[in-house]
PDB file of C-alpha atoms in Angstrom:
ATOM      1  CA  MET A   4     103.041 123.996  59.975  1.00 34.00           C
ATOM      2  CA  ALA A   5     103.692 124.264  63.719  1.00 39.00           C
ATOM      3  CA  TYR A   6     102.602 127.883  63.690  1.00 38.00           C
ATOM      4  CA  SER A   7      99.232 127.077  62.114  1.00 40.00           C
ATOM      5  CA  ALA A   8      98.701 124.194  64.555  1.00 40.00           C
ATOM      6  CA  ALA A   9      99.393 126.536  67.433  1.00 41.00           C
ATOM      7  CA  LEU A  10      97.001 129.100  65.988  1.00 41.00           C
ATOM      8  CA  HIS A  11      94.265 126.446  65.869  1.00 41.00           C
ATOM      9  CA  LEU A  12      94.621 125.796  69.611  1.00 42.00           C
ATOM     10  CA  VAL A  13      95.066 129.474  70.413  1.00 42.00           C
ATOM     11  CA  SER A  14      91.846 130.329  68.601  1.00 43.00           C
ATOM     12  CA  GLN A  15      89.984 128.059  71.035  1.00 45.00           C
ATOM     13  CA  SER A  16      91.630 129.465  74.184  1.00 44.00           C
ATOM     14  CA  PRO A  17      90.437 132.304  76.403  1.00 42.00           C
ATOM     15  CA  LEU A  18      93.790 134.110  76.803  1.00 45.00           C
ATOM     16  CA  VAL A  19      96.964 134.255  74.725  1.00 44.00           C
ATOM     17  CA  LEU A  20     100.286 135.701  75.865  1.00 47.00           C
ATOM     18  CA  CYS A  21     103.002 136.106  73.236  1.00 46.00           C
ATOM     19  CA  VAL A  22     106.395 136.903  74.676  1.00 46.00           C
ATOM     20  CA  PRO A  23     109.927 137.357  73.304  1.00 45.00           C
ATOM     21  CA  SER A  24     111.845 134.117  73.382  1.00 46.00           C
ATOM     22  CA  VAL A  25     114.304 134.987  76.104  1.00 42.00           C
ATOM     23  CA  PRO A  26     114.626 133.098  79.402  1.00 50.00           C
ATOM     24  CA  PRO A  27     113.201 135.874  81.625  1.00 49.00           C
ATOM     25  CA  SER A  28     109.957 135.742  79.640  1.00 51.00           C
ATOM     26  CA  TYR A  29     109.168 132.364  81.176  1.00 55.00           C
ATOM     27  CA  SER A  30     108.918 134.013  84.568  1.00 66.00           C
ATOM     28  CA  THR A  31     105.978 136.186  83.458  1.00 70.00           C
ATOM     29  CA  ILE A  32     103.280 133.796  84.636  1.00 71.00           C
ATOM     30  CA  ALA A  33     104.865 133.368  88.075  1.00 73.00           C
ATOM     31  CA  SER A  34     105.033 137.143  88.445  1.00 75.00           C
ATOM     32  CA  LEU A  35     101.274 137.331  87.776  1.00 75.00           C
ATOM     33  CA  LEU A  36     100.675 135.122  90.819  1.00 80.00           C
ATOM     34  CA  PRO A  37     102.006 136.870  93.964  1.00 86.00           C
ATOM     35  CA  GLY A  38     103.417 134.368  96.432  1.00 91.00           C
ATOM     36  CA  CYS A  39     103.603 131.679  93.739  1.00 91.00           C
ATOM     37  CA  ILE A  40     105.571 128.503  94.473  1.00 95.00           C
ATOM     38  CA  ILE A  41     107.059 126.844  91.391  1.00 94.00           C
ATOM     39  CA  PHE A  42     107.513 123.095  90.971  1.00 96.00           C
ATOM     40  CA  SER A  43     109.935 122.209  88.183  1.00 96.00           C
ATOM     41  CA  ASP A  44     110.851 118.889  86.581  1.00 96.00           C
ATOM     42  CA  SER A  45     114.557 118.195  87.126  1.00 97.00           C
ATOM     43  CA  LYS A  46     115.123 117.711  83.391  1.00 96.00           C
ATOM     44  CA  ASN A  47     113.448 120.920  82.214  1.00 92.00           C
ATOM     45  CA  HIS A  48     115.246 122.770  79.436  1.00 87.00           C
ATOM     46  CA  ALA A  49     117.852 125.331  80.503  1.00 86.00           C
ATOM     47  CA  SER A  50     115.696 128.216  79.255  1.00 80.00           C
ATOM     48  CA  LEU A  51     112.829 127.137  81.518  1.00 83.00           C
ATOM     49  CA  ILE A  52     115.188 126.823  84.479  1.00 87.00           C
ATOM     50  CA  GLU A  53     116.630 130.266  83.755  1.00 84.00           C
ATOM     51  CA  GLY A  54     113.141 131.772  83.580  1.00 82.00           C
ATOM     52  CA  ILE A  55     112.204 130.165  86.877  1.00 86.00           C
ATOM     53  CA  ARG A  56     115.371 131.564  88.429  1.00 86.00           C
ATOM     54  CA  HIS A  57     114.542 135.053  87.122  1.00 83.00           C
ATOM     55  CA  SER A  58     111.058 134.872  88.626  1.00 85.00           C
ATOM     56  CA  LYS A  59     112.636 134.846  92.100  1.00 87.00           C
ATOM     57  CA  ALA A  60     109.689 132.693  93.227  1.00 91.00           C
ATOM     58  CA  PRO A  61     110.397 129.871  95.679  1.00 95.00           C
ATOM     59  CA  LYS A  62     110.894 126.640  93.770  1.00 95.00           C
ATOM     60  CA  HIS A  63     110.944 122.920  94.341  1.00 98.00           C
ATOM     61  CA  VAL A  64     112.528 120.538  91.840  1.00 98.00           C
ATOM     62  CA  PHE A  65     110.917 117.130  91.467  1.00 98.00           C
ATOM     63  CA  ARG A  66     112.658 114.078  90.043  1.00 98.00           C
ATOM     64  CA  HIS A  67     112.225 113.698  86.305  1.00 98.00           C
ATOM     65  CA  ASN A  68     108.691 112.571  85.444  1.00 97.00           C
ATOM     66  CA  ASP A  69     108.228 111.406  89.053  1.00 98.00           C
ATOM     67  CA  VAL A  70     104.627 112.306  89.859  1.00 98.00           C
ATOM     68  CA  ALA A  71     104.815 110.765  93.347  1.00 98.00           C
ATOM     69  CA  HIS A  72     107.774 113.001  94.215  1.00 98.00           C
ATOM     70  CA  LEU A  73     105.916 116.032  92.825  1.00 98.00           C
ATOM     71  CA  GLU A  74     102.929 115.224  95.025  1.00 98.00           C
ATOM     72  CA  GLU A  75     105.175 114.725  98.064  1.00 98.00           C
ATOM     73  CA  LEU A  76     106.680 118.200  97.553  1.00 98.00           C
ATOM     74  CA  MET A  77     103.297 119.835  96.974  1.00 98.00           C
ATOM     75  CA  ALA A  78     101.823 118.278 100.105  1.00 98.00           C
ATOM     76  CA  LYS A  79     104.474 120.064 102.205  1.00 97.00           C
ATOM     77  CA  CYS A  80     103.528 123.545 100.934  1.00 97.00           C
ATOM     78  CA  ASP A  81     100.938 126.027 102.117  1.00 96.00           C
ATOM     79  CA  PRO A  82      97.622 124.891 100.590  1.00 95.00           C
ATOM     80  CA  ALA A  83      96.549 128.521 100.118  1.00 94.00           C
ATOM     81  CA  ALA A  84      99.678 129.549  98.174  1.00 95.00           C
ATOM     82  CA  PRO A  85      99.394 129.751  94.378  1.00 92.00           C
ATOM     83  CA  LYS A  86     101.340 126.949  92.760  1.00 92.00           C
ATOM     84  CA  LEU A  87     102.735 126.485  89.258  1.00 90.00           C
ATOM     85  CA  ILE A  88     104.027 123.169  87.887  1.00 92.00           C
ATOM     86  CA  VAL A  89     106.471 123.662  85.003  1.00 90.00           C
ATOM     87  CA  PHE A  90     107.240 120.683  82.783  1.00 90.00           C
ATOM     88  CA  GLU A  91     107.737 119.658  79.160  1.00 87.00           C
ATOM     89  CA  SER A  92     105.802 117.340  76.910  1.00 85.00           C
ATOM     90  CA  VAL A  93     108.857 116.144  74.970  1.00 82.00           C
ATOM     91  CA  TYR A  94     112.209 116.242  76.727  1.00 88.00           C
ATOM     92  CA  SER A  95     114.572 116.675  73.820  1.00 82.00           C
ATOM     93  CA  MET A  96     117.721 115.709  75.706  1.00 83.00           C
ATOM     94  CA  GLU A  97     116.125 112.686  77.388  1.00 83.00           C
ATOM     95  CA  GLY A  98     114.070 111.526  74.422  1.00 83.00           C
ATOM     96  CA  ASP A  99     110.996 110.851  76.522  1.00 92.00           C
ATOM     97  CA  ILE A 100     107.539 112.277  77.061  1.00 90.00           C
ATOM     98  CA  GLY A 101     106.131 113.710  80.274  1.00 92.00           C
ATOM     99  CA  PRO A 102     103.169 112.174  82.144  1.00 94.00           C
ATOM    100  CA  ILE A 103     100.802 115.033  81.270  1.00 88.00           C
ATOM    101  CA  LYS A 104      97.553 113.575  82.599  1.00 90.00           C
ATOM    102  CA  GLU A 105      99.111 112.447  85.870  1.00 94.00           C
ATOM    103  CA  ILE A 106     100.776 115.823  86.481  1.00 94.00           C
ATOM    104  CA  CYS A 107      97.476 117.584  85.740  1.00 90.00           C
ATOM    105  CA  ASP A 108      95.702 115.257  88.181  1.00 93.00           C
ATOM    106  CA  VAL A 109      98.144 116.245  90.943  1.00 96.00           C
ATOM    107  CA  ALA A 110      97.714 119.905  89.987  1.00 92.00           C
ATOM    108  CA  ASP A 111      93.936 119.581  90.323  1.00 91.00           C
ATOM    109  CA  LYS A 112      94.289 117.913  93.714  1.00 96.00           C
ATOM    110  CA  TYR A 113      96.463 120.765  95.060  1.00 96.00           C
ATOM    111  CA  GLY A 114      94.857 123.660  93.167  1.00 92.00           C
ATOM    112  CA  ALA A 115      97.948 124.314  91.047  1.00 91.00           C
ATOM    113  CA  PHE A 116      98.360 125.765  87.590  1.00 87.00           C
ATOM    114  CA  THR A 117     100.281 123.737  85.010  1.00 86.00           C
ATOM    115  CA  TYR A 118     102.669 125.223  82.465  1.00 83.00           C
ATOM    116  CA  ILE A 119     103.705 122.793  79.746  1.00 80.00           C
ATOM    117  CA  ASP A 120     106.434 123.457  77.214  1.00 81.00           C
ATOM    118  CA  GLU A 121     105.275 121.934  73.912  1.00 76.00           C
ATOM    119  CA  VAL A 122     108.028 123.539  71.798  1.00 71.00           C
ATOM    120  CA  HIS A 123     109.471 120.172  70.757  1.00 71.00           C
ATOM    121  CA  ALA A 124     106.043 118.651  70.086  1.00 68.00           C
ATOM    122  CA  VAL A 125     103.915 121.174  68.181  1.00 70.00           C
ATOM    123  CA  GLY A 126     103.776 120.262  64.519  1.00 67.00           C
ATOM    124  CA  LEU A 127     104.872 116.692  65.190  1.00 69.00           C
ATOM    125  CA  TYR A 128     102.235 115.255  67.516  1.00 71.00           C
ATOM    126  CA  GLY A 129      98.457 115.500  67.639  1.00 73.00           C
ATOM    127  CA  ASN A 130      95.861 115.154  64.915  1.00 77.00           C
ATOM    128  CA  ARG A 131      96.328 118.814  63.960  1.00 74.00           C
ATOM    129  CA  GLY A 132      99.940 119.148  65.068  1.00 71.00           C
ATOM    130  CA  GLY A 133      98.862 120.656  68.394  1.00 71.00           C
ATOM    131  CA  GLY A 134     101.389 118.688  70.450  1.00 73.00           C
ATOM    132  CA  VAL A 135     101.460 115.725  72.804  1.00 71.00           C
ATOM    133  CA  ALA A 136      98.743 117.152  75.059  1.00 71.00           C
ATOM    134  CA  GLN A 137      96.410 117.319  72.066  1.00 72.00           C
ATOM    135  CA  GLN A 138      97.421 113.835  70.899  1.00 69.00           C
ATOM    136  CA  ARG A 139      96.635 112.347  74.306  1.00 71.00           C
ATOM    137  CA  GLY A 140      93.401 114.286  74.777  1.00 69.00           C
ATOM    138  CA  ASN A 141      94.891 116.467  77.531  1.00 63.00           C
ATOM    139  CA  ALA A 142      95.104 119.755  75.626  1.00 62.00           C
ATOM    140  CA  TYR A 143      92.534 121.459  77.810  1.00 55.00           C
ATOM    141  CA  THR A 144      93.543 119.920  81.129  1.00 61.00           C
ATOM    142  CA  VAL A 145      96.754 121.953  81.276  1.00 62.00           C
ATOM    143  CA  SER A 146      96.538 125.589  82.387  1.00 59.00           C
ATOM    144  CA  ALA A 147      99.040 127.125  79.969  1.00 58.00           C
ATOM    145  CA  VAL A 148     100.926 125.856  76.931  1.00 59.00           C
ATOM    146  CA  LEU A 149     104.184 127.252  75.586  1.00 60.00           C
ATOM    147  CA  THR A 150     104.944 126.903  71.910  1.00 55.00           C
ATOM    148  CA  ASP A 151     106.622 128.796  69.104  1.00 54.00           C
ATOM    149  CA  ASP A 152     106.569 128.809  65.338  1.00 49.00           C
ATOM    150  CA  GLY A 153     109.395 126.294  65.111  1.00 46.00           C
ATOM    151  CA  VAL A 154     112.258 125.732  67.510  1.00 45.00           C
ATOM    152  CA  ALA A 155     114.737 126.856  64.834  1.00 40.00           C
ATOM    153  CA  ASP A 156     113.106 130.297  64.668  1.00 40.00           C
ATOM    154  CA  LEU A 157     113.230 131.532  68.245  1.00 41.00           C
ATOM    155  CA  THR A 158     111.747 134.966  67.658  1.00 39.00           C
ATOM    156  CA  LEU A 159     108.387 134.598  69.369  1.00 42.00           C
ATOM    157  CA  ARG A 160     106.853 132.140  71.775  1.00 45.00           C
ATOM    158  CA  CYS A 161     103.203 131.991  72.632  1.00 47.00           C
ATOM    159  CA  VAL A 162     101.607 130.915  75.864  1.00 48.00           C
ATOM    160  CA  TRP A 163      97.896 130.392  76.028  1.00 45.00           C
ATOM    161  CA  TRP A 164      95.638 129.676  78.930  1.00 45.00           C
ATOM    162  CA  CYS A 165      93.615 126.572  78.289  1.00 47.00           C
ATOM    163  CA  ARG A 166      91.246 126.961  81.209  1.00 45.00           C
ATOM    164  CA  SER A 167      88.951 129.850  81.897  1.00 41.00           C
ATOM    165  CA  GLU A 168      88.857 129.373  85.696  1.00 42.00           C
TER     166      GLU A 168
END
């Protein structure tokens, strides 16, 4: 079910990256953006944190779901540097949902890419099981979405760009 929901969104996206589900694979996007600065939610899953560490990109950690703190950190960085905000839609250990629209608004203001982990949401949320971003009408405001074909089967994860710019 989750796999077919992901395929529906992927079929409408300009670029799809499918990567092995190992922590270093999460660093792929940062490595495509030389000089990238990563902004990470403090409650991101350990695999996301490990991938960010492997990217060797400079990082800033913002307080969990604290958009004001994220903006404060972004305002201190070089406006010309590529920026990537990494966050989750559903935080499985916290049991809450990220402020997707608000994070995307800050990203737009500072010219940043957004990378949302929807692994715990695809198949459960959205009118076609496309995740929380789809459910809230934000599916195409994020830059890249991470999903897989079910969190119990960690063989392949797919990331797709949702914007063509």
